[in-house]
Short mmCIF file of C-alpha atoms and ligand atoms in Angstrom, two decimals:
data_model
loop_
_atom_site.label_atom_id
_atom_site.label_comp_id
_atom_site.label_asym_id
_atom_site.label_seq_id
_atom_site.Cartn_x
_atom_site.Cartn_y
_atom_site.Cartn_z
CA MET A 1 117.26 30.63 116.59
CA LEU A 2 116.39 31.28 112.93
CA LYS A 3 112.80 31.88 113.93
CA GLU A 4 113.94 34.37 116.56
CA LYS A 5 116.10 36.16 114.01
CA LYS A 6 113.16 36.39 111.60
CA GLU A 7 111.06 38.02 114.30
CA PHE A 8 113.88 40.36 115.15
CA TYR A 9 114.10 41.40 111.46
CA LYS A 10 110.37 41.98 111.41
CA VAL A 11 110.50 44.18 114.50
CA CYS A 12 113.32 46.21 112.95
CA PHE A 13 111.43 46.34 109.64
CA ASP A 14 108.20 47.54 111.25
CA THR A 15 109.82 50.18 113.40
CA MET A 16 111.60 51.97 110.56
CA GLN A 17 110.95 55.71 110.12
CA VAL A 18 109.95 55.16 106.49
CA GLY A 19 107.51 52.95 104.66
CA ILE A 20 109.15 50.05 102.81
CA LEU A 21 107.56 48.51 99.78
CA VAL A 22 108.85 45.53 97.77
CA CYS A 23 107.03 44.42 94.64
CA ASN A 24 107.59 41.86 91.95
CA GLU A 25 107.86 42.51 88.24
CA GLN A 26 104.06 42.54 87.99
CA LYS A 27 104.09 45.40 90.53
CA GLU A 28 102.29 43.22 93.09
CA ILE A 29 103.25 44.19 96.62
CA VAL A 30 105.01 41.17 98.14
CA LEU A 31 106.53 42.77 101.21
CA GLU A 32 105.64 45.92 103.15
CA ASN A 33 106.20 47.21 106.65
CA ASN A 34 103.68 48.65 109.07
CA PRO A 35 104.71 52.29 108.48
CA LEU A 36 103.86 51.85 104.78
CA ASN A 37 100.36 50.64 105.70
CA SER A 38 99.82 53.56 108.04
CA ILE A 39 101.14 56.15 105.52
CA PHE A 40 98.44 55.06 103.09
CA GLY A 41 95.72 54.51 105.74
CA TYR A 42 95.64 50.71 105.58
CA GLN A 43 95.53 48.23 108.46
CA ASN A 44 98.68 46.20 108.98
CA ASN A 45 99.21 43.61 106.22
CA GLU A 46 96.27 45.06 104.27
CA LEU A 47 98.53 46.30 101.48
CA HIS A 48 99.98 42.86 100.97
CA GLY A 49 99.01 41.52 97.55
CA LEU A 50 97.70 44.87 96.29
CA SER A 51 99.34 46.62 93.32
CA THR A 52 101.72 49.54 93.57
CA THR A 53 99.34 51.28 91.16
CA ASP A 54 96.86 51.41 94.05
CA ILE A 55 99.09 53.69 96.08
CA LEU A 56 101.25 55.59 93.56
CA LYS A 57 99.51 58.21 91.47
CA ASP A 58 102.37 58.66 89.02
CA ILE A 59 102.82 55.05 88.07
CA ALA A 60 104.69 56.10 84.92
CA LEU A 61 107.53 57.12 87.22
CA PHE A 62 107.67 53.65 88.73
CA ASN A 63 107.47 52.03 85.30
CA ASP A 64 110.33 54.20 84.13
CA PHE A 65 112.40 53.12 87.12
CA ILE A 66 111.71 49.46 86.36
CA GLN A 67 112.95 50.01 82.81
CA HIS A 68 115.94 52.19 83.71
CA PRO A 69 116.90 51.28 87.25
CA LYS A 70 120.42 52.61 86.77
CA ASN A 71 119.30 56.08 85.70
CA GLN A 72 121.12 58.78 87.73
CA LYS A 73 117.89 60.49 88.69
CA TYR A 74 116.84 57.47 90.80
CA LYS A 75 119.91 57.87 92.98
CA VAL A 76 118.31 60.77 94.85
CA PRO A 77 114.91 61.05 96.58
CA ILE A 78 112.05 61.97 94.25
CA GLU A 79 108.88 63.81 95.21
CA SER A 80 105.61 62.35 93.99
CA ILE A 81 101.96 61.87 94.96
CA GLY A 82 100.58 58.92 96.91
CA VAL A 83 96.94 57.80 97.06
CA LYS A 84 95.52 56.80 100.43
CA LYS A 85 92.93 54.05 100.93
CA ASN A 86 90.17 56.71 101.20
CA GLY A 87 91.32 58.26 97.88
CA GLN A 88 93.00 61.25 99.50
CA GLU A 89 96.17 62.30 97.74
CA ILE A 90 99.28 63.01 99.82
CA PRO A 91 102.74 64.31 98.96
CA ILE A 92 105.39 61.60 99.31
CA GLU A 93 109.11 61.23 98.80
CA LEU A 94 110.50 58.04 97.22
CA THR A 95 113.85 56.36 96.78
CA PHE A 96 113.96 53.36 94.51
CA GLY A 97 116.08 50.20 94.42
CA LYS A 98 116.28 46.86 92.59
CA LEU A 99 117.17 43.52 94.12
CA GLU A 100 117.46 39.92 93.06
CA TYR A 101 116.31 36.98 95.17
CA GLU A 102 116.22 33.36 94.06
CA ASN A 103 116.61 34.34 90.36
CA GLN A 104 113.74 36.77 90.52
CA PHE A 105 113.95 40.55 90.30
CA TYR A 106 112.18 42.69 92.86
CA TYR A 107 111.76 46.45 93.15
CA LYS A 108 111.80 48.26 96.43
CA ALA A 109 110.80 51.77 97.36
CA LEU A 110 111.41 53.67 100.58
CA ILE A 111 108.45 56.04 100.99
CA SER A 112 108.04 58.98 103.39
CA ASP A 113 104.92 61.04 103.98
CA ILE A 114 106.08 64.64 103.45
CA SER A 115 102.70 66.32 104.10
CA GLU A 116 104.02 68.16 107.13
CA ARG A 117 107.12 69.37 105.32
CA LYS A 118 105.02 70.47 102.34
CA GLU A 119 102.63 72.31 104.63
CA LYS A 120 105.58 74.13 106.20
CA GLU A 121 107.00 74.90 102.77
CA LYS A 122 103.61 76.26 101.73
CA LYS A 123 103.49 78.44 104.83
CA ILE A 124 107.02 79.69 104.16
CA THR A 125 106.11 80.45 100.52
CA THR A 126 103.02 82.34 101.67
CA LEU A 127 105.08 84.23 104.21
CA ASN A 128 107.71 84.96 101.58
CA ASN A 129 105.06 86.24 99.19
CA GLN A 130 103.58 88.41 101.93
CA LEU A 131 107.04 89.68 102.76
CA GLU A 132 107.75 90.42 99.10
CA GLU A 133 104.43 92.26 98.86
CA GLU A 134 105.26 94.20 102.01
CA VAL A 135 108.72 95.06 100.69
CA LYS A 136 107.17 96.12 97.38
CA ASN A 137 104.68 98.38 99.17
CA ARG A 138 107.41 99.83 101.36
CA ASN A 139 109.55 100.42 98.27
CA ASN A 140 106.67 102.18 96.57
CA GLU A 141 106.18 104.38 99.62
CA LEU A 142 109.89 105.04 99.74
CA GLU A 143 109.92 105.94 96.05
CA LYS A 144 107.09 108.40 96.66
CA VAL A 145 108.99 110.00 99.53
CA VAL A 146 112.14 110.19 97.39
CA GLU A 147 110.10 111.75 94.58
CA GLN A 148 108.68 114.33 96.99
CA LEU A 149 112.12 115.05 98.37
CA LYS A 150 113.43 115.49 94.83
CA LYS A 151 110.61 117.91 94.09
CA SER A 152 111.30 119.93 97.24
CA LEU A 153 114.98 119.91 96.44
CA ASN A 154 114.33 121.12 92.91
CA LYS A 155 112.03 123.79 94.28
CA GLU A 156 114.71 124.82 96.73
CA ILE A 157 117.29 124.96 93.92
CA GLU A 158 114.87 126.96 91.75
CA LEU A 159 114.15 129.30 94.65
CA ASN A 160 117.83 129.87 95.24
CA HIS A 161 118.30 130.50 91.55
CA LEU A 162 115.44 132.99 91.58
CA LYS A 163 116.83 134.71 94.66
CA THR A 164 120.20 135.16 92.94
CA LYS A 165 118.42 136.46 89.86
CA PHE A 166 116.33 138.79 91.96
CA ILE A 167 119.36 140.25 93.72
CA ALA A 168 121.11 140.83 90.39
CA LEU A 169 118.00 142.44 88.93
CA ALA A 170 117.09 144.47 91.97
CA SER A 171 120.56 145.90 92.35
CA HIS A 172 120.57 146.85 88.67
CA GLU A 173 117.04 148.18 88.54
CA PHE A 174 117.31 150.08 91.81
CA LYS A 175 120.64 151.65 90.96
CA THR A 176 119.39 153.89 88.12
CA PRO A 177 116.52 155.56 90.00
CA LEU A 178 118.63 155.83 93.17
CA SER A 179 121.46 157.64 91.36
CA ALA A 180 118.86 159.88 89.66
CA ILE A 181 117.44 160.71 93.11
CA LEU A 182 120.93 161.40 94.38
CA SER A 183 121.86 163.77 91.55
CA SER A 184 118.49 165.56 91.78
CA THR A 185 118.87 166.11 95.53
CA GLU A 186 122.41 167.37 95.00
CA LEU A 187 121.05 169.90 92.47
CA ILE A 188 118.13 170.89 94.72
CA VAL A 189 120.62 171.89 97.40
CA LYS A 190 122.38 174.12 94.85
CA TYR A 191 119.19 175.96 93.73
CA THR A 192 118.85 178.06 96.82
CA GLU A 193 117.90 181.35 95.17
CA LEU A 194 114.20 182.07 94.89
CA GLU A 195 114.29 182.62 91.12
CA LYS A 196 115.50 179.08 90.55
CA TYR A 197 112.47 177.58 92.32
CA HIS A 198 111.03 176.16 89.06
CA LYS A 199 114.27 174.18 88.50
CA ARG A 200 114.04 172.96 92.08
CA ASP A 201 110.44 171.92 91.53
CA THR A 202 111.41 169.95 88.44
CA HIS A 203 113.92 167.95 90.46
CA VAL A 204 111.52 167.46 93.35
CA ALA A 205 109.01 166.07 90.83
CA LYS A 206 111.74 163.83 89.41
CA VAL A 207 112.61 162.52 92.89
CA LYS A 208 108.92 161.90 93.57
CA SER A 209 108.47 159.99 90.33
CA MET A 210 111.60 157.91 90.99
CA ILE A 211 110.41 157.06 94.49
CA HIS A 212 107.04 156.16 93.01
CA HIS A 213 108.80 153.90 90.51
CA LEU A 214 110.87 152.22 93.25
CA ASN A 215 107.75 151.76 95.32
CA GLY A 216 106.05 150.14 92.35
CA MET A 217 108.93 147.71 91.95
CA LEU A 218 108.83 146.76 95.61
CA ASP A 219 105.06 146.27 95.36
CA ASP A 220 105.65 143.94 92.42
CA PHE A 221 108.14 141.86 94.41
CA LEU A 222 105.71 141.62 97.32
CA THR A 223 102.89 140.67 94.95
CA LEU A 224 104.98 137.77 93.65
CA GLU A 225 105.12 136.38 97.16
CA ASN A 226 101.31 136.53 97.44
CA ILE A 227 100.77 134.90 94.06
CA GLU A 228 103.22 132.12 94.94
CA SER A 229 101.44 131.35 98.21
CA GLY A 230 97.99 131.42 96.51
CA ASN A 231 96.91 134.35 98.66
CA ILE A 232 95.11 136.27 95.93
CA LYS A 233 91.40 136.26 96.62
CA PRO A 234 89.45 138.35 94.08
CA CYS A 235 87.04 140.88 95.48
CA TYR A 236 84.22 141.37 92.95
CA THR A 237 82.41 144.71 92.98
CA PRO A 238 80.31 146.63 90.41
CA LEU A 239 82.63 148.38 87.99
CA ASN A 240 82.26 150.94 85.25
CA LEU A 241 84.81 150.18 82.56
CA ASN A 242 84.86 153.76 81.15
CA LYS A 243 85.80 155.01 84.59
CA LEU A 244 88.50 152.39 84.84
CA ILE A 245 89.91 153.39 81.43
CA LYS A 246 90.06 157.01 82.56
CA GLU A 247 92.05 156.08 85.65
CA ILE A 248 94.45 153.90 83.69
CA THR A 249 94.98 156.65 81.10
CA LYS A 250 95.74 159.14 83.83
CA PHE A 251 98.29 156.74 85.22
CA THR A 252 100.01 155.76 82.03
CA LYS A 253 99.90 158.97 79.97
CA PRO A 254 103.03 160.49 81.59
CA SER A 255 105.02 157.48 80.35
CA LEU A 256 104.00 157.88 76.69
CA LYS A 257 106.86 158.60 74.31
CA LYS A 258 106.80 161.51 71.90
CA GLY A 259 103.92 161.14 69.45
CA GLN A 260 102.66 157.85 70.99
CA VAL A 261 98.86 157.68 71.15
CA LEU A 262 96.58 155.52 73.21
CA ILE A 263 93.39 154.50 71.43
CA PHE A 264 90.64 153.00 73.55
CA GLU A 265 87.63 151.15 72.23
CA ASN A 266 85.12 149.99 74.78
CA GLN A 267 82.04 148.07 73.65
CA ILE A 268 80.65 147.60 77.14
CA ASP A 269 78.51 150.41 78.53
CA GLU A 270 76.87 148.59 81.39
CA GLU A 271 78.45 147.95 84.78
CA ILE A 272 80.19 144.63 85.22
CA TYR A 273 81.27 142.70 88.28
CA GLN A 274 85.02 142.44 88.55
CA ASP A 275 87.89 143.05 90.93
CA PRO A 276 88.87 146.63 89.95
CA LYS A 277 92.22 146.48 91.73
CA LEU A 278 93.41 143.33 89.98
CA LEU A 279 92.00 144.43 86.62
CA LYS A 280 93.76 147.79 86.89
CA ILE A 281 97.11 146.16 87.62
CA ILE A 282 96.65 143.70 84.75
CA LEU A 283 95.82 146.38 82.19
CA THR A 284 98.39 148.94 83.34
CA ASN A 285 101.13 146.31 83.23
CA LEU A 286 100.23 145.39 79.65
CA LEU A 287 99.93 149.05 78.73
CA TYR A 288 103.28 150.02 80.27
CA ASN A 289 104.93 147.21 78.31
CA ALA A 290 103.24 148.31 75.08
CA ILE A 291 104.52 151.86 75.65
CA LYS A 292 108.00 150.74 76.70
CA TYR A 293 108.54 148.25 73.88
CA SER A 294 107.31 150.44 71.00
CA ASP A 295 108.72 153.55 69.37
CA GLU A 296 107.77 157.21 69.34
CA GLU A 297 104.92 158.18 66.98
CA SER A 298 103.25 154.77 67.29
CA GLU A 299 99.69 153.78 68.17
CA ILE A 300 98.63 151.57 71.05
CA HIS A 301 95.14 150.08 70.92
CA VAL A 302 93.16 148.90 73.91
CA LYS A 303 89.92 147.15 73.10
CA ILE A 304 87.23 145.83 75.43
CA SER A 305 84.53 143.54 74.06
CA GLN A 306 82.20 140.80 75.22
CA ASN A 307 80.09 137.85 74.26
CA LYS A 308 77.48 135.94 76.23
CA ASN A 309 79.84 134.45 78.80
CA ASN A 310 83.11 136.37 78.62
CA ILE A 311 84.69 139.79 78.59
CA TYR A 312 87.77 140.31 76.42
CA PHE A 313 90.55 142.88 76.83
CA SER A 314 93.22 143.34 74.22
CA VAL A 315 96.31 145.56 74.21
CA LYS A 316 98.02 145.90 70.87
CA ASP A 317 101.25 147.71 69.99
CA TYR A 318 103.42 148.08 66.90
CA GLY A 319 106.74 147.74 68.71
CA ILE A 320 109.79 145.49 68.86
CA GLY A 321 107.78 142.27 69.36
CA ILE A 322 108.87 139.10 71.12
CA PRO A 323 111.40 136.78 69.39
CA GLU A 324 109.57 133.62 68.35
CA ALA A 325 112.08 131.29 70.04
CA GLU A 326 111.43 132.93 73.42
CA GLN A 327 107.68 133.35 73.23
CA ASN A 328 107.00 130.27 75.37
CA LEU A 329 109.06 131.71 78.24
CA ILE A 330 107.75 135.20 78.69
CA PHE A 331 105.35 134.41 81.54
CA ASN A 332 108.22 132.90 83.55
CA ARG A 333 109.29 134.92 86.53
CA PHE A 334 112.26 137.22 85.79
CA PHE A 335 112.33 136.22 82.14
CA ARG A 336 113.32 138.98 79.73
CA ALA A 337 113.73 138.42 75.99
CA LYS A 338 117.07 139.02 74.27
CA ASN A 339 115.81 142.04 72.35
CA VAL A 340 114.98 144.06 75.50
CA LEU A 341 118.53 144.18 76.82
CA TYR A 342 118.62 147.98 76.64
CA TYR A 343 115.11 148.53 78.02
CA PRO A 344 114.62 148.79 81.79
CA GLY A 345 112.58 146.06 83.46
CA THR A 346 112.54 143.25 85.97
CA GLY A 347 110.72 140.48 84.11
CA ILE A 348 108.05 140.07 86.77
CA GLY A 349 105.17 142.11 85.35
CA LEU A 350 103.79 139.42 83.08
CA ASN A 351 104.22 136.81 85.77
CA ILE A 352 102.01 138.92 88.04
CA VAL A 353 99.52 139.51 85.23
CA LYS A 354 99.27 135.78 84.57
CA GLY A 355 98.86 135.08 88.32
CA TYR A 356 96.07 137.64 88.60
CA VAL A 357 94.29 136.49 85.44
CA THR A 358 94.41 132.92 86.74
CA SER A 359 92.99 133.98 90.08
CA LEU A 360 90.12 135.65 88.17
CA LYS A 361 89.60 132.27 86.40
CA GLY A 362 90.56 133.79 83.05
CA THR A 363 93.17 133.16 80.38
CA ILE A 364 95.85 135.26 78.74
CA SER A 365 97.30 134.76 75.28
CA PHE A 366 99.28 136.79 72.79
CA VAL A 367 100.48 137.02 69.21
CA SER A 368 103.73 138.74 68.46
CA LYS A 369 106.13 139.24 65.58
CA GLU A 370 109.57 140.74 65.98
CA ASN A 371 109.73 144.36 64.81
CA LYS A 372 106.04 144.26 63.89
CA GLY A 373 104.32 144.35 67.26
CA THR A 374 102.52 142.44 69.97
CA SER A 375 98.92 141.92 70.92
CA PHE A 376 97.90 140.52 74.30
CA LYS A 377 94.41 139.19 74.82
CA ILE A 378 92.72 138.47 78.13
CA GLN A 379 89.53 136.52 78.56
CA LEU A 380 87.64 136.81 81.83
CA PRO A 381 84.39 135.00 82.58
CA LYS A 382 81.41 137.24 83.27
CA ILE A 383 80.62 137.29 86.94
CA THR A 384 77.02 137.29 88.09
CA ILE A 385 76.31 137.97 91.72
CA GLN A 386 73.00 136.69 93.10
P1 ADP B 1 109.74 143.60 82.01
O1 ADP B 1 109.93 144.28 83.32
O2 ADP B 1 111.01 143.06 81.45
O3 ADP B 1 108.98 144.39 81.01
P2 ADP B 1 107.52 141.72 81.96
O4 ADP B 1 107.27 140.55 82.84
O5 ADP B 1 106.48 142.75 81.92
O6 ADP B 1 108.93 142.28 82.37
O7 ADP B 1 107.72 141.13 80.51
C1 ADP B 1 108.56 140.04 80.33
C2 ADP B 1 109.23 140.12 78.97
O8 ADP B 1 108.25 139.91 77.96
C3 ADP B 1 109.84 141.42 78.66
O9 ADP B 1 111.13 141.55 79.21
C4 ADP B 1 109.86 141.41 77.15
O10 ADP B 1 110.94 140.62 76.69
C5 ADP B 1 108.58 140.68 76.81
N1 ADP B 1 107.44 141.60 76.54
C6 ADP B 1 106.37 141.83 77.31
N2 ADP B 1 105.51 142.68 76.72
C7 ADP B 1 106.05 143.01 75.54
C8 ADP B 1 105.65 143.85 74.46
N3 ADP B 1 104.49 144.53 74.48
N4 ADP B 1 106.46 143.92 73.38
C9 ADP B 1 107.62 143.22 73.34
N5 ADP B 1 108.06 142.43 74.32
C10 ADP B 1 107.30 142.31 75.41
#
């Protein structure tokens, strides 16, 4: 009966789901079940008599348990590394226990091979890392989209702001010439007699000039649109600068105030390649400003010079100047300095000038001092056409 019971115990012992190891105080394995042998790659009973140091890599852990068997940390399963017969290391999980039999102490360990679990954990960690990476990438993409949206939104806000500004400016700037046209036409109707024809002619001329002025303003607004959409493509043709100066003078002379003189100095006799249309608009804009923002009886100097690679244009006046605190803003669209409150203007001329100069691959700069004057300088690269 006892023998039968012993065999029954052995069957139970060998069919456990975990490896069971019992060793004596010298760490010699005195009892082990079949699963323990197979976990470590031994034949049945082969582990018997070997040392626990043969199968546990971290023997310090086992030693510590022997010394402190009651330590709390040994009440829960511990992960460690086992060494198989062929030297291969495998992840294992251990629970420890101490027992006494016939006045001798023994130490037992229940050991499970957790390779599969570890492999799964590793896969999950890899997947998690991949997922995190994916989320990070998506977040980056999302941030970029948000950034772009913000930019478009800001642009939209700026555009709306500019539109409001434009409407305010246009209604103000259009009102004066329109009421001048209205009063002139009312007067023209009154001068019916032949002898008053010269008065009528004066008003017709006034109406013409006002319409010309309004047309110019509308052209400016349309130009802004082209500059904004990058539609300015320079058209380089041979150009005689003296001829250009003559045309500009003809254009601007009627705007000169009493006693104002234009002084031109051109150091370039030969023909150059440039876009005459753009250059004319650039120079007339600067010249109109010089005339507008300086007093009667003052001089305005326009100088054209060159060196090996560049052509320089400068327009200098002795007028009201630009307040230092606002100098960094004057190329902004619709910007007008505080000291020009009582001068007509829309604040788009310089913005156009800058757009044109940029499209000609040049630069524009200026020096200005309030109540002393302003000098604009434009540098354009020399164009050679093969
Ligand atoms: P505006 O129609 O107001 O003249 P611009 O774009 O031509 O517009 O110039 C922008 C602003 O720069 C002007 O309103 C003025 O404050 C300043 N400015 C430009 N040129 C001169 C100048 N020669 N002297 C003084 N201020 C100037």
